[in-house]
N, CA, C and O atoms as CSV, one atom per row, in Angstrom:
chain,resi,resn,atom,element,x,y,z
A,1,UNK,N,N,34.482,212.723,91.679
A,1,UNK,CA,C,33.599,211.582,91.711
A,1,UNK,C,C,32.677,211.668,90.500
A,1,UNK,O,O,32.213,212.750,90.143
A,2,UNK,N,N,32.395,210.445,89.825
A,2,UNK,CA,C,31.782,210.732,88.846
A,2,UNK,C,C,29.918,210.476,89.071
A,2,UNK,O,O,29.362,210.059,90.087
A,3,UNK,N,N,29.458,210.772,88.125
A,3,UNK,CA,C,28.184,210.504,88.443
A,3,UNK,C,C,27.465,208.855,89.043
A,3,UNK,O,O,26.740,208.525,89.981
A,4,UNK,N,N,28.028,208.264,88.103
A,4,UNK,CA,C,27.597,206.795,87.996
A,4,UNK,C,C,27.914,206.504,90.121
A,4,UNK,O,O,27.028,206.041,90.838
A,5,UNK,N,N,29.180,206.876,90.600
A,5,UNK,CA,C,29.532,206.727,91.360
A,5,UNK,C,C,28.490,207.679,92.496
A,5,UNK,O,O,28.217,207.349,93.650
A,6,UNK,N,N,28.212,208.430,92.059
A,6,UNK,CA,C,27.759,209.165,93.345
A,6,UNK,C,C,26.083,208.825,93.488
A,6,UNK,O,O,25.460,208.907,94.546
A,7,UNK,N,N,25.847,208.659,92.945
A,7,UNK,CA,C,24.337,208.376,92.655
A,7,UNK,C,C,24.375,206.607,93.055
A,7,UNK,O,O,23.504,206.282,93.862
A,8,UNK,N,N,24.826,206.051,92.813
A,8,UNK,CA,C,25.135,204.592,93.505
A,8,UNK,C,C,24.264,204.127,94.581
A,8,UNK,O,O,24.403,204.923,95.510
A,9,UNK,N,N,23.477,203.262,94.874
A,9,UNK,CA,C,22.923,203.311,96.257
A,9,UNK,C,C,23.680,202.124,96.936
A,9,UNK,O,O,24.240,201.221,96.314
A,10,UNK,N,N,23.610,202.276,98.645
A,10,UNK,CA,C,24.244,201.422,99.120
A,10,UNK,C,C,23.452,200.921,100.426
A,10,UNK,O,O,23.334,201.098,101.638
A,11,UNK,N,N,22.849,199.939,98.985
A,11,UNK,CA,C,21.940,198.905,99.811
A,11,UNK,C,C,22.179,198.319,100.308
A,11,UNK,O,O,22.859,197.733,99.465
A,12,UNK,N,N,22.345,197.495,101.529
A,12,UNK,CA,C,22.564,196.655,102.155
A,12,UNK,C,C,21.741,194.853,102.558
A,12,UNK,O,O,20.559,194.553,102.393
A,13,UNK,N,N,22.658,194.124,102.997
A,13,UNK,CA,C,21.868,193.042,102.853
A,13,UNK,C,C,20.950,192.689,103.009
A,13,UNK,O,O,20.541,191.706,102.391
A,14,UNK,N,N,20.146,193.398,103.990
A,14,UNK,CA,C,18.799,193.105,104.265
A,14,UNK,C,C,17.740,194.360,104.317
A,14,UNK,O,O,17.012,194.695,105.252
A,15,UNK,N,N,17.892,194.975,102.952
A,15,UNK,CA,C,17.560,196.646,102.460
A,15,UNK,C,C,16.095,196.172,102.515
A,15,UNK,O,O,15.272,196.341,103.415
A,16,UNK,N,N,15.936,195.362,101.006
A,16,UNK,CA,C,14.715,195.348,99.956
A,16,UNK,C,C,14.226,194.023,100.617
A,16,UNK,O,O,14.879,193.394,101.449
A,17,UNK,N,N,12.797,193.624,100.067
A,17,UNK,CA,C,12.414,192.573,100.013
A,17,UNK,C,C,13.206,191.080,99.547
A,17,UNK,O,O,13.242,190.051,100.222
A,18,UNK,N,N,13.869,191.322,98.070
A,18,UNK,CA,C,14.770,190.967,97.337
A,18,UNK,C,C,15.951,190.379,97.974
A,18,UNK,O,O,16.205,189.176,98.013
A,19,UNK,N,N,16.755,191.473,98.543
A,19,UNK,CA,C,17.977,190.629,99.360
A,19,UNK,C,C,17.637,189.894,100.314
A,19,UNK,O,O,18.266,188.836,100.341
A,20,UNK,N,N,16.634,190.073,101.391
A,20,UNK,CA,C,16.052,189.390,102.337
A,20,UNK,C,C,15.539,188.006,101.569
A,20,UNK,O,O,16.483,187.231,101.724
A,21,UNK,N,N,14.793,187.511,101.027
A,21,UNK,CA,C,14.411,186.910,100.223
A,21,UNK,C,C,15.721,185.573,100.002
A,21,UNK,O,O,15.795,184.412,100.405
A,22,UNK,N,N,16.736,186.558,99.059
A,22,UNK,CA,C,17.863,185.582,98.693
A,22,UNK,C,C,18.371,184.944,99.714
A,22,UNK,O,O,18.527,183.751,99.973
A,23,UNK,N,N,18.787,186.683,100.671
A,23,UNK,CA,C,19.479,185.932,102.138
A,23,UNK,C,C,19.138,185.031,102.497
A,23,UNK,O,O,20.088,184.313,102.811
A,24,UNK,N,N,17.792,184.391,102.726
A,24,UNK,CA,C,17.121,183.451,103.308
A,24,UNK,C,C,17.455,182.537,102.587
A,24,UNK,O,O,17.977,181.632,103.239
A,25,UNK,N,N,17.393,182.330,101.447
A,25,UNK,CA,C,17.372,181.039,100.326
A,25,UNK,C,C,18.608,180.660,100.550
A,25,UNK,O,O,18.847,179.461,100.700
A,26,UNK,N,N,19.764,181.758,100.623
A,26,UNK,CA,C,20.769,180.948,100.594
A,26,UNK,C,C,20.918,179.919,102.135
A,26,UNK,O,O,21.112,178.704,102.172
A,27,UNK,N,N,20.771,180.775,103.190
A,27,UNK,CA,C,20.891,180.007,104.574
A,27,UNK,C,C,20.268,178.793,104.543
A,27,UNK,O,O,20.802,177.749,104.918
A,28,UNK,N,N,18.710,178.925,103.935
A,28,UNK,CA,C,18.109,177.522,104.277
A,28,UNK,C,C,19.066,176.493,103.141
A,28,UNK,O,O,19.439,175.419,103.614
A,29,UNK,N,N,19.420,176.774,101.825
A,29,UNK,CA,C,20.050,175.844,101.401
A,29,UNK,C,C,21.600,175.764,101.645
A,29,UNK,O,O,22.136,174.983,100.859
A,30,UNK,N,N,22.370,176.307,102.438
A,30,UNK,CA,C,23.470,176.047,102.498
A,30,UNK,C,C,22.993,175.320,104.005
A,30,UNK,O,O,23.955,175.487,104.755
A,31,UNK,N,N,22.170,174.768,104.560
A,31,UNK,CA,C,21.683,174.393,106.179
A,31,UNK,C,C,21.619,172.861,105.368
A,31,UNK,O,O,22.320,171.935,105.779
A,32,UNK,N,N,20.669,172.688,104.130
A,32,UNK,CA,C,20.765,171.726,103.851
A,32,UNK,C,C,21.482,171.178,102.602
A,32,UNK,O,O,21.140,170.181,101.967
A,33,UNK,N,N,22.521,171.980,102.352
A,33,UNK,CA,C,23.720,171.393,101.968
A,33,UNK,C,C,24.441,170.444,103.064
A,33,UNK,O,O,24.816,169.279,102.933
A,34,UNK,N,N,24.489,170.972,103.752
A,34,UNK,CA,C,25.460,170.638,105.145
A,34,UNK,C,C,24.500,169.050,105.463
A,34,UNK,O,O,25.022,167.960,105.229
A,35,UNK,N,N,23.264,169.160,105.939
A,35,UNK,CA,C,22.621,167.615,106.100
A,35,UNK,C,C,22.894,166.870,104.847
A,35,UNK,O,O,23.524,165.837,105.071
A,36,UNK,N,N,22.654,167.045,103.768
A,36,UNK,CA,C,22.735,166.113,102.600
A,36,UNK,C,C,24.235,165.336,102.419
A,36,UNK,O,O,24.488,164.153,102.193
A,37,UNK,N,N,25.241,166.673,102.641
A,37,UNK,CA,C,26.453,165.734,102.614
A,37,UNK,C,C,26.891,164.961,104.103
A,37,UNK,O,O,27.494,163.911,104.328
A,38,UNK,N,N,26.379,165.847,104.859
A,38,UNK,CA,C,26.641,164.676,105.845
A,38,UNK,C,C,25.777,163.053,106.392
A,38,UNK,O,O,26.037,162.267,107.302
A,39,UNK,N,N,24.407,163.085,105.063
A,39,UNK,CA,C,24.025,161.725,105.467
A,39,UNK,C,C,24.712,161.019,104.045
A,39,UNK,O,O,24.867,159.829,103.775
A,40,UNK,N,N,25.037,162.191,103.296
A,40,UNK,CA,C,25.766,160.803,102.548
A,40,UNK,C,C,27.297,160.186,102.899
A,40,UNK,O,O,27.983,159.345,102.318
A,41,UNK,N,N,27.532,161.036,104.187
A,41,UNK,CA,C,29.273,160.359,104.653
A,41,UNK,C,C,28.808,160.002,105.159
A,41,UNK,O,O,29.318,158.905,104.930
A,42,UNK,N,N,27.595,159.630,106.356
A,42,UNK,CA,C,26.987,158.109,106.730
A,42,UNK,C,C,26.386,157.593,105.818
A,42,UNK,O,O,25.460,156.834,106.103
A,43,UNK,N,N,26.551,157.715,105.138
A,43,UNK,CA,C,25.531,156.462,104.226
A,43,UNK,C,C,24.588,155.953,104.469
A,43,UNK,O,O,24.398,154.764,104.212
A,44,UNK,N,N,23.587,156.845,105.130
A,44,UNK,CA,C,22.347,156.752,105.712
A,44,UNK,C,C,21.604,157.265,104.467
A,44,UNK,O,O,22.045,157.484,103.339
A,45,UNK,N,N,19.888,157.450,105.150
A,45,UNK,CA,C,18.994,157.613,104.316
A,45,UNK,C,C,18.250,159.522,104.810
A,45,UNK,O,O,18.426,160.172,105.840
A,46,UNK,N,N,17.539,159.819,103.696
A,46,UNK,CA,C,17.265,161.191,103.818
A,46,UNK,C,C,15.702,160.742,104.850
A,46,UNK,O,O,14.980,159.745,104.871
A,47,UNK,N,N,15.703,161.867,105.500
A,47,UNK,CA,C,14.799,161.231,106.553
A,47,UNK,C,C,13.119,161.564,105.925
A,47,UNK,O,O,12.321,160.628,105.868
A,48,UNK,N,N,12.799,162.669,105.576
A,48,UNK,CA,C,11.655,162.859,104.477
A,48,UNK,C,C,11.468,162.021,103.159
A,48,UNK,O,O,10.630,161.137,102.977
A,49,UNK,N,N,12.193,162.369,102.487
A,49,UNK,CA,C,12.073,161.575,101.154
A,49,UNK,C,C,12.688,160.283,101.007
A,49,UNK,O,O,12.646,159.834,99.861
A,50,UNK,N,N,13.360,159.432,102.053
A,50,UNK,CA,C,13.772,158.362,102.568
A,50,UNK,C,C,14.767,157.814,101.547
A,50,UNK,O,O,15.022,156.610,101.581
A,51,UNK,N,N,15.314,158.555,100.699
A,51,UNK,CA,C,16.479,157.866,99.953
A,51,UNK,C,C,17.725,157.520,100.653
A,51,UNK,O,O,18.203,158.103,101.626
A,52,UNK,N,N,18.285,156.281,99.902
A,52,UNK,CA,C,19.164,156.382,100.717
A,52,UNK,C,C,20.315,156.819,99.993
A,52,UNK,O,O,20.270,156.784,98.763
A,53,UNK,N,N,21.771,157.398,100.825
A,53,UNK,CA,C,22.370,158.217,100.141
A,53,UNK,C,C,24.043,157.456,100.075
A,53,UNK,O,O,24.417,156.812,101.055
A,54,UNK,N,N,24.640,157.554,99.278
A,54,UNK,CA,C,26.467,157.144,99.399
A,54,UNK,C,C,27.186,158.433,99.170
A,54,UNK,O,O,26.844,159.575,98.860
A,55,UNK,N,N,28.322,157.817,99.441
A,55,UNK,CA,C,29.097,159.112,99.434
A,55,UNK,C,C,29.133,159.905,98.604
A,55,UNK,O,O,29.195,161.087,98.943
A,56,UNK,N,N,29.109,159.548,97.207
A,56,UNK,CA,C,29.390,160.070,95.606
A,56,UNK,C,C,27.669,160.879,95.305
A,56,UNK,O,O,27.539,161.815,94.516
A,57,UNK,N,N,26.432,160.249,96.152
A,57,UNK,CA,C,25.530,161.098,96.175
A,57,UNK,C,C,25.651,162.346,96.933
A,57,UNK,O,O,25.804,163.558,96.780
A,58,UNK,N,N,25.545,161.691,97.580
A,58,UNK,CA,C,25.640,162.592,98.874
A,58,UNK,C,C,27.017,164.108,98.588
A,58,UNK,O,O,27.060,165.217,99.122
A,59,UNK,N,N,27.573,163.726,97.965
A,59,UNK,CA,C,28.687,164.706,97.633
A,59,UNK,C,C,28.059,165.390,96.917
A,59,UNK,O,O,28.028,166.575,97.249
A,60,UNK,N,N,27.318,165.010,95.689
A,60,UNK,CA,C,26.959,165.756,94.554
A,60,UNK,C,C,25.920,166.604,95.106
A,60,UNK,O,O,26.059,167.827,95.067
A,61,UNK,N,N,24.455,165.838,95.833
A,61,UNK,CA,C,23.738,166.881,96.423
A,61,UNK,C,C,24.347,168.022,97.173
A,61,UNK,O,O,24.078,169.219,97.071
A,62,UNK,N,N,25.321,167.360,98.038
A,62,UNK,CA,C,26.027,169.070,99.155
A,62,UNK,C,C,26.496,170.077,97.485
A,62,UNK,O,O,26.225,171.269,97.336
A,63,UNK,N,N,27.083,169.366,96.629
A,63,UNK,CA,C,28.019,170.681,95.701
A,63,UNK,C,C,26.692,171.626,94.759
A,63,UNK,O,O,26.743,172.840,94.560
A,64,UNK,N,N,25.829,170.914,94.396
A,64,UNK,CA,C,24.080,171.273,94.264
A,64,UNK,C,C,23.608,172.442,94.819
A,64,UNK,O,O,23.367,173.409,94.097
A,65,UNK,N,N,23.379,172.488,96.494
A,65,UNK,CA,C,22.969,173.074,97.195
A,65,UNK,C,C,24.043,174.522,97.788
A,65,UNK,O,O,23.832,175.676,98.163
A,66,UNK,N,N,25.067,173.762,97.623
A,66,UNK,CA,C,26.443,174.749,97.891
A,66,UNK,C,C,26.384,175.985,97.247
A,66,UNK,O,O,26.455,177.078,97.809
A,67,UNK,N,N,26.218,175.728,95.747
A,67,UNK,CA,C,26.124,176.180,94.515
A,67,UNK,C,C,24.773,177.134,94.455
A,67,UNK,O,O,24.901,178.289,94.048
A,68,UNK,N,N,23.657,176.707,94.809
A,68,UNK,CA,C,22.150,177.346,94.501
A,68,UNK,C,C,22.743,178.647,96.074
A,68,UNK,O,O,22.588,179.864,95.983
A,69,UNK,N,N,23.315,178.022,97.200
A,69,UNK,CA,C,23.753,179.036,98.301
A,69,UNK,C,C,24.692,180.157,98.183
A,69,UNK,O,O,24.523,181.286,98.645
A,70,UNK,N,N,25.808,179.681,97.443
A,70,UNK,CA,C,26.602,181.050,96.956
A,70,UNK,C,C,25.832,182.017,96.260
A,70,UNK,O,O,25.703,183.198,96.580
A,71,UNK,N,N,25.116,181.191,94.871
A,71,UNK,CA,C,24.425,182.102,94.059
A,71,UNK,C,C,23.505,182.838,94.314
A,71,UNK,O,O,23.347,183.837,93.613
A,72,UNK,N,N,22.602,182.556,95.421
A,72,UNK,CA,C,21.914,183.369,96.094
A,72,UNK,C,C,22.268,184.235,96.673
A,72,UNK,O,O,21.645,185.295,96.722
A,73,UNK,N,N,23.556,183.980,97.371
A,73,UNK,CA,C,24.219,184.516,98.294
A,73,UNK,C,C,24.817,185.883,97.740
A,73,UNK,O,O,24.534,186.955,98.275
A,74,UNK,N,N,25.309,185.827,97.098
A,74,UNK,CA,C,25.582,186.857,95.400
A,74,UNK,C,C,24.874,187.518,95.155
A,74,UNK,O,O,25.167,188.661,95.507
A,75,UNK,N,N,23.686,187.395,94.525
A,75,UNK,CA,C,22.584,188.235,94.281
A,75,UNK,C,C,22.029,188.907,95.119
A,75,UNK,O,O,21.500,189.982,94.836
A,76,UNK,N,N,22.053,188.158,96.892
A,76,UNK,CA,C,21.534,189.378,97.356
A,76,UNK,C,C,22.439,190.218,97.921
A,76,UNK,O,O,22.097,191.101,98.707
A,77,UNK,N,N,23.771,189.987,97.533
A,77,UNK,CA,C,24.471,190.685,98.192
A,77,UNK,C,C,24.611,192.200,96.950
A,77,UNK,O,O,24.396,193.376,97.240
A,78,UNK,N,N,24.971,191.722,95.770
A,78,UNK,CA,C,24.602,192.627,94.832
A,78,UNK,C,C,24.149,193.207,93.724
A,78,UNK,O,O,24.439,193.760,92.663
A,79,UNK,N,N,23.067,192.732,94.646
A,79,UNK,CA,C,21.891,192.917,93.393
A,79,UNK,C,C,21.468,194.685,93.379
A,79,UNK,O,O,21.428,195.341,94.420
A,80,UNK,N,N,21.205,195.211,92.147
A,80,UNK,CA,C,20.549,196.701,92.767
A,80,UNK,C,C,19.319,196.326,93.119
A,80,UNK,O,O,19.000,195.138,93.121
A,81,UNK,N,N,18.153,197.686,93.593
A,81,UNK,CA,C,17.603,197.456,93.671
A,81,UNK,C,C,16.324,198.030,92.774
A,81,UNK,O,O,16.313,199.260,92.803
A,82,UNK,N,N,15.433,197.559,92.123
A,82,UNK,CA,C,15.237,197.380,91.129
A,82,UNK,C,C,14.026,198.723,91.044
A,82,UNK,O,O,14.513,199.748,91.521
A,83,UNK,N,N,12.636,198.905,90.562
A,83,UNK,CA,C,12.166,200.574,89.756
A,83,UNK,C,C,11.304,200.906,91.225
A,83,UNK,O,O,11.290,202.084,91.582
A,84,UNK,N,N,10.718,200.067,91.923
A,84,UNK,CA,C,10.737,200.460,93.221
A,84,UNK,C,C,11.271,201.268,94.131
A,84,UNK,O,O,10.598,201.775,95.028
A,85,UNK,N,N,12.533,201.459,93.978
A,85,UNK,CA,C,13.372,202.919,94.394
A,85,UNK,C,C,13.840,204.074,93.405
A,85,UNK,O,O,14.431,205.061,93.843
């Protein structure tokens, strides 16, 4: 085993402040990925900011939010953890 390898830490998702943090970001925006595209397949309106939405919006916001959710989702999954440890 080499060094790089053994010395490795194996943080887990909800180790640091950091992954907790992301974890969260991603859930709340993949929660409202999921509302955004589904008021734009009704073609309804956003109920806070009262826009109203079509499908081709409404698509683009879910792929938006999809996107900010993986990437979060990523980082806290492997992120190190940073001079704190």
């Amino acid at each position: 085993m080499t060094n790089a390898t053994a010395s490795s830490s194996d943080a887990e998702l909800f180790d640091t402040r950091f992954s907790m943090g992301a974890a969260a970001l991603a859930a709340i925006s993949f929660l409202l990925a999921i509302v955004v595209g589904w008021t734009g397949y009704q073609g309804s309106e956003l109920v806070v900011v009262g826009m109203d939405l079509d499908v081709v919006s409404g698509l683009a916001g879910f792929m938006l939010l999809f996107l900010v959710s993986v990437t979060s989702l990523v980082a806290a999954v492997y992120m190190e953890p940073g001079f704190d440890h």
